[in-house]
Every structure is written in structure tokens, then in C-alpha cells.
Short mmCIF file of C-alpha atoms in Angstrom, two decimals:
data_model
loop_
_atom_site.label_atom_id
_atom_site.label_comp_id
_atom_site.label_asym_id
_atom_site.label_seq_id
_atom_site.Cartn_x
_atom_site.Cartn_y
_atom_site.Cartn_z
CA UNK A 1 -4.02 2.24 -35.37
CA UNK A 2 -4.54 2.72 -39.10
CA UNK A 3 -7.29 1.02 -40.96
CA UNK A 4 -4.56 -1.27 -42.94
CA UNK A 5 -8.21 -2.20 -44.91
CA UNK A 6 -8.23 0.75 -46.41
CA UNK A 7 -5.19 0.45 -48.15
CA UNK A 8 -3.91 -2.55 -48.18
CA UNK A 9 -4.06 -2.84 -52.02
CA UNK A 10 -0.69 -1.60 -53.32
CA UNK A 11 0.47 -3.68 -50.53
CA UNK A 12 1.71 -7.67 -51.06
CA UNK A 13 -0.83 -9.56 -48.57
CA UNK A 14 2.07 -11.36 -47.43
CA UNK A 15 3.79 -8.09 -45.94
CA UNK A 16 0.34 -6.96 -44.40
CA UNK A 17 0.62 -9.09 -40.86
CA UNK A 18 4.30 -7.83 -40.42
CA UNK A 19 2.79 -4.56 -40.60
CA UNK A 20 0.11 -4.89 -37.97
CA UNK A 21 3.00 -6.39 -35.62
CA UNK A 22 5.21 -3.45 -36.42
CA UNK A 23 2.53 -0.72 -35.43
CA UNK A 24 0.93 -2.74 -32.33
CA UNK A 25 4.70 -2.62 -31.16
CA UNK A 26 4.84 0.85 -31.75
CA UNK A 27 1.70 1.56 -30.03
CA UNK A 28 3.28 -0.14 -26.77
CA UNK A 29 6.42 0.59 -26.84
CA UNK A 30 6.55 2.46 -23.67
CA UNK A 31 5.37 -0.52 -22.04
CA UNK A 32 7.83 -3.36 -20.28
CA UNK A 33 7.10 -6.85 -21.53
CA UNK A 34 7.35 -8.40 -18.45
CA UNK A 35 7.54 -6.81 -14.59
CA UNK A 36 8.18 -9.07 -11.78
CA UNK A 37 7.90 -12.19 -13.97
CA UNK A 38 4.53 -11.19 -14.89
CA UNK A 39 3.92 -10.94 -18.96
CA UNK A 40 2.18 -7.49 -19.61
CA UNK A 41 -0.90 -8.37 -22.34
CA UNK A 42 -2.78 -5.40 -24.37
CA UNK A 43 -6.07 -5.49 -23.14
CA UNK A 44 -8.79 -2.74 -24.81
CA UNK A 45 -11.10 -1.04 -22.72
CA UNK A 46 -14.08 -2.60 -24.48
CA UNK A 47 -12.90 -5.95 -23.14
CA UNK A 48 -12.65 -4.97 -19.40
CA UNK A 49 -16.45 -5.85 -18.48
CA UNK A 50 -17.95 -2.85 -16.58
CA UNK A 51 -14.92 -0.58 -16.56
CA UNK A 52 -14.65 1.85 -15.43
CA UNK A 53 -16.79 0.99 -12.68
CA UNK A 54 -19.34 3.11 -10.60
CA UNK A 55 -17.92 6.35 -9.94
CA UNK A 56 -15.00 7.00 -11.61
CA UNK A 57 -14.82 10.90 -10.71
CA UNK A 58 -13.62 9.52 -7.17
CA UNK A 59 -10.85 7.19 -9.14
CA UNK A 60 -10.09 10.61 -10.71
CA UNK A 61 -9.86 12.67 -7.50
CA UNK A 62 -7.63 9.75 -5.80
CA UNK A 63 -5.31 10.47 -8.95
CA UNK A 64 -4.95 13.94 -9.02
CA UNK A 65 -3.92 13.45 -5.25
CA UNK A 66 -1.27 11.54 -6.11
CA UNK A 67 -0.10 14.34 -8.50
CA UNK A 68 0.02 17.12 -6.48
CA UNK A 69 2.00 15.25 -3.71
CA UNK A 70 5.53 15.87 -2.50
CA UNK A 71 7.66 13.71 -3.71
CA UNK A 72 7.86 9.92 -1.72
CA UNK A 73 10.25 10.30 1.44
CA UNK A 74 11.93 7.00 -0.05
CA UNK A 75 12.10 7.07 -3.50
CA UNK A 76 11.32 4.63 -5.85
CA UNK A 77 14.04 2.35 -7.76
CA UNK A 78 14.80 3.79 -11.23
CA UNK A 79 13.56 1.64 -14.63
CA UNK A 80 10.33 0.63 -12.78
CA UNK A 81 7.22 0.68 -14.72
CA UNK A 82 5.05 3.58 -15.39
CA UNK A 83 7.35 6.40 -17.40
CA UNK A 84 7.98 9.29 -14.72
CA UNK A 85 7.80 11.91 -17.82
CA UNK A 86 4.52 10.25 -19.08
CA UNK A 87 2.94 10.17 -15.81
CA UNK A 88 3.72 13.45 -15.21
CA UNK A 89 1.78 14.51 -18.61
CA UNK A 90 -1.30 12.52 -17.72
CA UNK A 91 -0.82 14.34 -14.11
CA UNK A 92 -0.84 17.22 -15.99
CA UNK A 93 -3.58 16.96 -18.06
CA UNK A 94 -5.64 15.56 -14.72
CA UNK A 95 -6.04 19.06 -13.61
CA UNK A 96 -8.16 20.69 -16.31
CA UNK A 97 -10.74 17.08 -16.60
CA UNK A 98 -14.23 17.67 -15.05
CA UNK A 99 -16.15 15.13 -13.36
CA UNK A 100 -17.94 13.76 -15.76
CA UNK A 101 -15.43 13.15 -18.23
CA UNK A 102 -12.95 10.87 -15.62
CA UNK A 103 -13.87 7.85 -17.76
CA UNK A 104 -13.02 9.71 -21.12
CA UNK A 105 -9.56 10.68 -19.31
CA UNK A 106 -8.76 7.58 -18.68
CA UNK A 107 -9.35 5.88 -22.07
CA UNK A 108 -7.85 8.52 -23.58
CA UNK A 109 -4.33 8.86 -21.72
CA UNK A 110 -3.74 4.97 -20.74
CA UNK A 111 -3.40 2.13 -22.11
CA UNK A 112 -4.35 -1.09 -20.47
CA UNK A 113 -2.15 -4.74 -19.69
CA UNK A 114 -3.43 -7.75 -17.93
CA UNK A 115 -0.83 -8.23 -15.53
CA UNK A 116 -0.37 -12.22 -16.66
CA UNK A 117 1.48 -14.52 -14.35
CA UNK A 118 2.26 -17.28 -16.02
CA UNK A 119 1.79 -20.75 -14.43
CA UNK A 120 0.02 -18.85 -11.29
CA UNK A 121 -2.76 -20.70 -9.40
CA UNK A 122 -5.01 -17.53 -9.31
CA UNK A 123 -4.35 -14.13 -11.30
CA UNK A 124 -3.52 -11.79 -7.96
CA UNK A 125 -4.74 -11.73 -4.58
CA UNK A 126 -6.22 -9.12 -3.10
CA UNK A 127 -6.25 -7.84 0.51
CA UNK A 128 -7.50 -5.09 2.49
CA UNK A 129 -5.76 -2.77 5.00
CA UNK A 130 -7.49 0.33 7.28
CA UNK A 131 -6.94 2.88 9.76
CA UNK A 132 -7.43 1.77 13.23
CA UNK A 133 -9.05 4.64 15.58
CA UNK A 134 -7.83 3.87 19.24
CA UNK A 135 -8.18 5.66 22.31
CA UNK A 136 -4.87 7.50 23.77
CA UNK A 137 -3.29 10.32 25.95
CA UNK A 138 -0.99 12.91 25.10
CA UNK A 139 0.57 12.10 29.13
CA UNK A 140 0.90 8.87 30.33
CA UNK A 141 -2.04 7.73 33.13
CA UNK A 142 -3.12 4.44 34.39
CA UNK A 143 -5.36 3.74 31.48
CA UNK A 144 -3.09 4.55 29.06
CA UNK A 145 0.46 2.90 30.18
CA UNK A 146 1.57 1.72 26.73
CA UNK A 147 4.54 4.26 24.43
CA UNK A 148 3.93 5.12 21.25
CA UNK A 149 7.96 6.10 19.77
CA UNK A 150 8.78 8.70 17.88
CA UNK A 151 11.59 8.42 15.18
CA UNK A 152 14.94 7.83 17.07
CA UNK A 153 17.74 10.53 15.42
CA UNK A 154 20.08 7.30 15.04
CA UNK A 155 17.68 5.04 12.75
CA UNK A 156 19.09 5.02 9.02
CA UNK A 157 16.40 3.71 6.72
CA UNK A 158 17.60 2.15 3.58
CA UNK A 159 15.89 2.75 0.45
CA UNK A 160 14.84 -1.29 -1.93
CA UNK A 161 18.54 -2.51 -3.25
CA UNK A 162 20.75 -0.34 -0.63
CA UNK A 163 22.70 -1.39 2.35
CA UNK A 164 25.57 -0.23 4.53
CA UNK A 165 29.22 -2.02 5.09
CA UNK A 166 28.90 -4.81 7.17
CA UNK A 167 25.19 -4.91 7.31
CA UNK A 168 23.02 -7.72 6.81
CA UNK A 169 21.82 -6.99 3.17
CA UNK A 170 18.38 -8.02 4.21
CA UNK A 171 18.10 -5.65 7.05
CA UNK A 172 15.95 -2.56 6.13
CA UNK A 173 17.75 -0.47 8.13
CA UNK A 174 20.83 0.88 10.07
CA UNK A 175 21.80 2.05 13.31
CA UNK A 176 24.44 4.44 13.16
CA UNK A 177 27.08 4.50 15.57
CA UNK A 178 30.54 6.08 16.26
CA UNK A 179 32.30 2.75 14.88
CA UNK A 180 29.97 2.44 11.91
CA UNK A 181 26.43 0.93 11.06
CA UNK A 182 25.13 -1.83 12.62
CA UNK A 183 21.70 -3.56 12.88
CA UNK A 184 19.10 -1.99 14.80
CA UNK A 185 17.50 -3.50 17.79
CA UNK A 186 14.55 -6.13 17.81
CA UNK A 187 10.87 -5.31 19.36
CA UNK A 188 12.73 -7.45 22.64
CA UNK A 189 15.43 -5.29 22.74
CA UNK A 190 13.84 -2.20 22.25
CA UNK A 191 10.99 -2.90 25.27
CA UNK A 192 13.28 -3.57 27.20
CA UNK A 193 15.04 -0.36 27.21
CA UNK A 194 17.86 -0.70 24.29
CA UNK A 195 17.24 2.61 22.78
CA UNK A 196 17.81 4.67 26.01
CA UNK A 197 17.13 8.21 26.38
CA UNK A 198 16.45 8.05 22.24
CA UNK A 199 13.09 6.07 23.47
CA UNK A 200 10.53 9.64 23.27
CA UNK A 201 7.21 9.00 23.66
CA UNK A 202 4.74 10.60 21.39
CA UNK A 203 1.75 9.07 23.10
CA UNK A 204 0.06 6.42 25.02
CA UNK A 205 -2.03 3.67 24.46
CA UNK A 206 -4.20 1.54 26.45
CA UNK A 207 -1.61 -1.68 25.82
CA UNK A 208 0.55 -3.40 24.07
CA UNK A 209 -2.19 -5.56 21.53
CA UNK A 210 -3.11 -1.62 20.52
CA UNK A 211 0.20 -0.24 19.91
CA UNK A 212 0.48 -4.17 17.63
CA UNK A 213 -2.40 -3.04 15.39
CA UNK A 214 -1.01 0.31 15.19
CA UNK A 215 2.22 -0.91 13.67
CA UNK A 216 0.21 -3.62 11.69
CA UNK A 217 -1.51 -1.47 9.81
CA UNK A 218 1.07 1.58 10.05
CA UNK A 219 -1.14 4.53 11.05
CA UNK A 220 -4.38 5.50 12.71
CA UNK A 221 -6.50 7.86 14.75
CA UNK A 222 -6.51 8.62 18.10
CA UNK A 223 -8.88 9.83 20.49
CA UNK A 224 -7.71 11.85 23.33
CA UNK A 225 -9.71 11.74 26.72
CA UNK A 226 -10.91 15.46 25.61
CA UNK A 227 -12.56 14.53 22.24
CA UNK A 228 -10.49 15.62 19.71
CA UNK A 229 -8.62 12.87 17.77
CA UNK A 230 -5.09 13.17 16.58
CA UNK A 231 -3.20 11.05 13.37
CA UNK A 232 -0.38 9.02 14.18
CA UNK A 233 1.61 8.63 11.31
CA UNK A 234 4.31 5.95 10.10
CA UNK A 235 8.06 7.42 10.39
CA UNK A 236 10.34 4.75 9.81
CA UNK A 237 10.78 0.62 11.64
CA UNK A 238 13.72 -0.58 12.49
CA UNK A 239 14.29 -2.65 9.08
CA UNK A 240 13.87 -6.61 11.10
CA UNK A 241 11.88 -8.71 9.52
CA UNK A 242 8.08 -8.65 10.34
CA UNK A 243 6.17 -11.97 12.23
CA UNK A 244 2.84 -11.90 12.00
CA UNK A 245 1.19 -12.56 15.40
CA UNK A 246 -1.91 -13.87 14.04
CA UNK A 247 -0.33 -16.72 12.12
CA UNK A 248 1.74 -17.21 15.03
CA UNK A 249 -1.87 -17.50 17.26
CA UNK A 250 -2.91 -20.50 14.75
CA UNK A 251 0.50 -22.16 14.12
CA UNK A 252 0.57 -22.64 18.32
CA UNK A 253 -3.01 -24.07 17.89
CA UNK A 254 -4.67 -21.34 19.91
CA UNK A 255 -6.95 -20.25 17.13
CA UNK A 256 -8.08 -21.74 14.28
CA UNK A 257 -7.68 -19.90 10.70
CA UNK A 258 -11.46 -20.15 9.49
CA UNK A 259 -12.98 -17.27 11.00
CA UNK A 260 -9.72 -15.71 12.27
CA UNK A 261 -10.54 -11.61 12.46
CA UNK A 262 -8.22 -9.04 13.84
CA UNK A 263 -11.36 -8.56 16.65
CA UNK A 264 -11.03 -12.26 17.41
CA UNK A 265 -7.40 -12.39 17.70
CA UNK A 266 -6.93 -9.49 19.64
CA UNK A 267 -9.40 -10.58 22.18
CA UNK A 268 -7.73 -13.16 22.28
CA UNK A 269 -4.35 -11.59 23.13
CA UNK A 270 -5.81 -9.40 26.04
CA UNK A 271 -7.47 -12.24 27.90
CA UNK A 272 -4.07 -14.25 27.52
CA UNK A 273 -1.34 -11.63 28.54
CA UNK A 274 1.55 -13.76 29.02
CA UNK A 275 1.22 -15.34 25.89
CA UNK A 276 0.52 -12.33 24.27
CA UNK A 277 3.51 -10.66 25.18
CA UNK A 278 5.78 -13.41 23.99
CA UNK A 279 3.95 -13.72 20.37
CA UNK A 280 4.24 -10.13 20.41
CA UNK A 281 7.45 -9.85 21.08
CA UNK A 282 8.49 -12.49 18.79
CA UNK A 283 7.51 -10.28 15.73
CA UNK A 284 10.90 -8.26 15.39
CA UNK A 285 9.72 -5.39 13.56
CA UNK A 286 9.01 -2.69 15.44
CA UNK A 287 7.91 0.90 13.52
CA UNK A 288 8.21 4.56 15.00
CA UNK A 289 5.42 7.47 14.52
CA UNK A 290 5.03 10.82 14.06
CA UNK A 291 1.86 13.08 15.17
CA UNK A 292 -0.30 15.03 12.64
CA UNK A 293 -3.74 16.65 12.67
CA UNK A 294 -6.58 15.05 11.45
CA UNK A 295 -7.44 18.19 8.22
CA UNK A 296 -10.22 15.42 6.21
CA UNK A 297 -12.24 13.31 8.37
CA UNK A 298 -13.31 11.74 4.82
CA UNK A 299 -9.41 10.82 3.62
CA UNK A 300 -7.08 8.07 5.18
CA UNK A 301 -3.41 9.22 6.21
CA UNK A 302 -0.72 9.97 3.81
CA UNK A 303 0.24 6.46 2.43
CA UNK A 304 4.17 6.19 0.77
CA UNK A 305 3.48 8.50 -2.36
CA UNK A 306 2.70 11.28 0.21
CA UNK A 307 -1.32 11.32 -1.09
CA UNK A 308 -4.15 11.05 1.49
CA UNK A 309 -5.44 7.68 1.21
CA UNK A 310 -8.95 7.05 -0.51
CA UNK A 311 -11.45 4.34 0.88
CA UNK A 312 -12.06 1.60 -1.53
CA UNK A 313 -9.77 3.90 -4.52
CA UNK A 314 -6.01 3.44 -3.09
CA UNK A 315 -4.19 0.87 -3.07
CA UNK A 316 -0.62 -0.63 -1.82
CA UNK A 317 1.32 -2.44 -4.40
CA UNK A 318 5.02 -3.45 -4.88
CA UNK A 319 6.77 -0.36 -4.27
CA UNK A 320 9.71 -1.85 -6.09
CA UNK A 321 7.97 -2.74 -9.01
CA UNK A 322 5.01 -0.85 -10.29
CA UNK A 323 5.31 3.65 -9.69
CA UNK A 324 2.80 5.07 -7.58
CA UNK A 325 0.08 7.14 -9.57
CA UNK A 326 -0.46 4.55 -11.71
CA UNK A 327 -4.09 3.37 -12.30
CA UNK A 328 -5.15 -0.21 -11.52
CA UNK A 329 -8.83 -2.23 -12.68
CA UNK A 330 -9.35 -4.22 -10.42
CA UNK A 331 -11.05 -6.99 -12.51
CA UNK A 332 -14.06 -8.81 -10.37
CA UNK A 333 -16.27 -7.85 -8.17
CA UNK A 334 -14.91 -6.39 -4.86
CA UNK A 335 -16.87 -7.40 -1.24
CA UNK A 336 -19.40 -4.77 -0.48
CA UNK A 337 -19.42 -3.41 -3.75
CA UNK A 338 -22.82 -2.48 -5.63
CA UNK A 339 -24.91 -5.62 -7.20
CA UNK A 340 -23.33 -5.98 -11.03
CA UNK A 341 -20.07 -4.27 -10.25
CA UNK A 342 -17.73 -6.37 -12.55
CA UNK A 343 -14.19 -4.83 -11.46
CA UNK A 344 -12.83 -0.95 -9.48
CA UNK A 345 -10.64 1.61 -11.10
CA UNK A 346 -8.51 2.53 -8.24
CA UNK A 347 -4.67 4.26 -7.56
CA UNK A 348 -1.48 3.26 -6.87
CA UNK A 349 -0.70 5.43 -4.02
CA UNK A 350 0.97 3.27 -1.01
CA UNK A 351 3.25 -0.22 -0.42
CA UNK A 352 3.95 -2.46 2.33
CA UNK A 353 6.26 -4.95 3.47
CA UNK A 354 4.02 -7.83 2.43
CA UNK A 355 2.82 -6.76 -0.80
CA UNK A 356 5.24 -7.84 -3.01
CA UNK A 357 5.01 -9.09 -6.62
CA UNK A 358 3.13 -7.35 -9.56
CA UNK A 359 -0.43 -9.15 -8.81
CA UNK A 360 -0.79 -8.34 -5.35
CA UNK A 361 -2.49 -5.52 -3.64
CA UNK A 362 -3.55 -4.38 -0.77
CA UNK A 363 -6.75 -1.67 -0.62
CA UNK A 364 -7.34 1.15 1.72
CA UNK A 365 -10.54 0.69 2.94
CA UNK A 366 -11.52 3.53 5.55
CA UNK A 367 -11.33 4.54 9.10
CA UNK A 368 -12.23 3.00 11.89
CA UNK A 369 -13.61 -0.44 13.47
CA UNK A 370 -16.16 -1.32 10.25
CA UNK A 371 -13.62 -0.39 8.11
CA UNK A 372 -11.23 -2.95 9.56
CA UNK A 373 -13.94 -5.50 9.34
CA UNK A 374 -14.45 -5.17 5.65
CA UNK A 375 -10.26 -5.11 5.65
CA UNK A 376 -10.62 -8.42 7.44
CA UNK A 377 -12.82 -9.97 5.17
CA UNK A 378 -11.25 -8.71 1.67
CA UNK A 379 -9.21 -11.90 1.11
CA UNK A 380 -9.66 -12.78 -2.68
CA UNK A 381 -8.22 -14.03 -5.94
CA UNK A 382 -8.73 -11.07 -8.24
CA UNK A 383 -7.25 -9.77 -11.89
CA UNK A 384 -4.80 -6.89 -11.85
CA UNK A 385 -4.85 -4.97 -15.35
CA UNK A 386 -2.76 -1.90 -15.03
CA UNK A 387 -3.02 1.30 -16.98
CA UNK A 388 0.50 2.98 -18.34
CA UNK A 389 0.06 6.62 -19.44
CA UNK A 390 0.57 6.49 -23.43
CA UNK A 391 3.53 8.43 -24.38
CA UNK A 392 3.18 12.56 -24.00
CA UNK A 393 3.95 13.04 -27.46
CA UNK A 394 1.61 10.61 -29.10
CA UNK A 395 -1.71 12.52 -27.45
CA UNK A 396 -3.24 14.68 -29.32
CA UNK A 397 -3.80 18.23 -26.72
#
């Protein structure tokens, strides 16, 4: 901004704070004032205590992933925040930063917002989500009795805000049929043999509570009985709404909440197998997979912008709401973070269907059984500032 000090002289004092409004304005005017309900406040740098955290070369790297990614198979509603042309620039400009100079990049193509809620009991909540790594077969045996689906060819997914005539307008997807579109069959319906022929199995589990976490957390690893592990990626659910088993476990009384893990409740499940079938099966929602090769131990699947995840730098947001790519401080310190960490630079780069609203995230946190520990445990109030790339034409090459 101009120093107005400077020459404020020839200029009527009463004029001056109408001019400081008028060129704050212009400095965010590529910025919404609201999204989701949430008020979008200038924040500088300075003020963000500790940003931008230890290690912001990795933030940097979990960027420029997001960049060079095919475009999301569902894409994004129009008019949501983070300018596509603007982002693209920053993309851009990604390539050619070193290392050492991620923090400068930042500062110098964003511009920061406290995501503000206003009468909220806690500035965002934060969760964590991971890759489970199970054990499978490529053929079904007695160990392994359990499908994992592929995509059937008759599933229509429906991108946020679209439906089909005659649908539910709260069903996520379609089944398409001579007459028409119609919902698509329930978890019930579907084990017990709805889909037909269109049922293919991909793979096999060990049971049903594995294929449950699968879906729960939407990918994972698997190891094959000859050592080599294979991905199993998300390809589509059939669009019914999603129960989660766990809160079904403590709303019957079998479990309490304090102390609830996904080891604990799982255990659970397998040592009560009647039960656990009908809480299972009482969770609609029922997602399909697709088989990749593991290429990075060290990277996460593909979340929804197409980018291989980063532990502890992507995270899930509102798909509907915020674009991925964008930047997010996380502002406070994160479980298992180094002593004095005040706050994480990380990436919008995934979404899920229960992280909705523009303070609530959900963050990758690795592969694997400690990873979904520390997932279980990362359950906290936390401040969401967001960083919008400043308009391509207002930064200086």
C-alpha cells in the first residue's frame, strides 16, 4: 500500500481515511467477503505467530503437486473461492521457486483471511484421515472371503448442485436404467446380490469390518500373500447417505465415546459378528474401487484434485466451497508436531462427505496402522486462515 504519510499534505485530513478504505479494498478485491457464512478478515503474515511453520519446502512440494495434476474427475462448482486464473499464475510461478525460498513464495503471491465464523463456539475443527494398509488376494481363498467392487458401468455420479428427473435431489447418484434414472441400491441391497453380474470383484479382503475401513477412509494399501502391495483407489459410491458405524457402536451403548479408536471399535465388531453386520449394514453408503500401483511409498493416494496426498501437508476441505490448490495455516499447534510449532502451512488437495463448511478440515496423515492412530487422535478446535493468490497482474515478475 502507499505510505499515505508521505503525502498526505496537499490532502484534506478528513479525505485521508476514505482513502486508506478505498486502497485496502483494492488490495482485496479478488477476495469474497464471506464463503459459507464465514466473514473473510485480512490477516498479515507478521500476525500469524510462527508461520510458516517448520518446513515449508514440503508445503511447497504438496503445492506444486496440486498444479501439475489432471484436472478433478468431478469438477468443482463455478464462483467458488480461490480465482482459477490466479491460481493458475501462482501455479505457474511455483515451478521456477527453490527450496529455500517456499516461505518468500508464499508471502509474496498470497494474501491471507482468517476464515471468521461468526457466533461459532470454536474457530474450525480439525480432524485427521489415513490410508489403511490391509492384507488381501487378487483370487478369492478362505482367508480372504470378503469383495472389494469395482465401478459398476450403470452408476451415474452427480457432480454438488446436479440431479436427474425424478431423483431424490439429495441422492449423490443415479442408476441408469432403460426407463430412466433411479436411485441406486443401499449397502443391504447391494450384499445381497442387487447389482448382479455388474458385482466384479477387484479383490478380497479378510472381512467385512476391513472392506468398512476401506470405504471409511476411501483408499488404502494392500498386501498380497506374495509381498508386493497394491493401491486401491476410490471410484465412485452409490450417492446414499453415509452412517457412521462407530457412532452407531456408542448410541446402542456398546462402547463408550471417551477413548473410542478405530482399533477399539473394530475389535469390537469382529468379536461381535452379528451385530456387526447389522451396524454395518445400516450405513447405506457403499463406495466402489479401482486398482493402481503403489509408484511413492512416501506419498498417500491421489485425493479429489488428482495430487498424491502429503502426510501432515494435505488436507480435505469443502469441495463446494473453497478450490483445491489453495494454501491453508493451520493456526495452533497440531498433535505430534515439534515443541513451539504455533500453526502448519498445508494444501487444499482432497474433500469428503463430512467435511463440509469453510472451517473444517480433515488432514492426510500417512500410511498405515500409526498413521491411523495419530488420525484417531487429531480431534481439535483449530483456526483456519486461508491464502488467495493476489491477482496475476498486480505481481511484479
Amino acid at each position: 500500500m502507499p505510505n499515505l504519510r508521505a503525502w498526505s499534505g496537499g490532502i484534506p485530513t478528513a479525505l485521508i481515511p476514505a482513502l486508506v478504505a478505498t486502497f485496502l479494498a483494492g488490495s482485496a478485491a479478488a477476495a469474497p467477503a464471506e464463503v459459507g457464512g464465514a466473514v473473510l478478515t485480512p490477516v498479515p503474515f507478521a500476525a500469524l505467530a510462527g508461520f510458516p511453520g517448520p518446513n515449508p519446502a514440503a508445503s511447497l512440494d504438496a503445492f506444486r503437486r496440486v498444479c501439475t495434476a489432471s484436472p478433478p474427475s468431478t469438477p468443482q462448482p463455478a464462483g467458488i473461492a480461490g480465482d482459477p486464473a490466479d491460481l493458475s499464475a501462482a501455479c505457474a510461478a511455483a515451478a521456477e521457486v527453490a527450496h529455500e525460498a517456499a516461505a518468500t513464495f508464499f508471502q509474496d503471491r498470497f494474501e491471507a483471511y482468517r476464515v471468521v465464523r461468526p457466533g461459532a463456539d470454536r474457530p474450525g475443527f480439525l480432524t485427521g484421515y489415513f490410508e489403511p494398509e490391509l492384507e488381501g488376494s487378487l483370487t478369492q481363498a478362505p482367508d480372504f472371503p470378503t469383495p472389494v467392487l469395482a465401478r459398476p458401468d450403470d452408476l451415474v455420479s452427480l457432480a454438488p448442485g446436479e440431479t436427474r428427473p425424478g431423483l431424490d435431489p439429495a441422492l449423490r447418484a443415479a442408476r441408469a436404467t432403460a426407463y430412466g434414472f433411479g436411485p441406486y441400491p443401499d449397502r443391504a441391497a447391494i450384499e445381497d446380490g442387487a447389482l448382479g453380474a455388474r458385482a466384479r470383484p477387484i479383490l478380497w479382503l479378510r472381512d467385512g469390518v476391513d472392506l468398512l475401513v476401506l470405504q471409511v477412509q476411501g483408499s488404502g494399501r494392500v498386501r498380497l500373500p506374495d509381498g508386493p502391495s497394491v493401491r486401491v483407489l476410490y471410484d465412485g459410491r452409490n450417492g446414499q447417505p453415509y452412517t457412521a458405524v462407530a457412532k452407531l457402536i456408542v448410541q446402542e451403548g456398546h462402547l463408550p465415546l471417551e477413548g473410542l479408536t478405530l482399533a477399539r471399535w473394530t475389535t469390537w465388531l469382529r468379536a461381535h459378528p452379528e451385530t456387526a453386520r447389522r451396524l454395518i449394514r445400516a450405513n447405506a453408503s457403499y463406495i466402489f474401487f479401482r486398482l493402481a500401483p503403489v509408484e511413492d511409498p512416501a506419498l498417500g493416494p491421489p485425493g479429489a484434485a488428482n495430487a498424491p496426498l502429503t502426510p501432515g501437508r494435505s488436507l480435505a476441505v469443502d469441495g463446494g466451497l473453497w478450490r483445491y490448490g489453495l494454501p491453508f495455516w493451520l493456526d495452533g499447534p497440531l498433535p505430534g508436531g515439534a515443541p513451539g510449532d504455533t500453526g502448519r502451512l498445508v494444501i487444499a488437495a482432497d474433500t469428503g462427505s463430512a467435511i463440509v463448511g469453510p472451517a473444517r478440515g480433515d488432514l492426510f496423515v500417512g500410511t498405515g496402522a500409526q498413521a491411523g492412530i495419530a488420525a484417531g487422535n487429531l480431534r481439535d478446535s483449530i483456526g483456519f486462515v486461508v491464502l488467495l493468490p493476489k491477482p496475476a497482474r498486480g505481481v511484479a515478475p
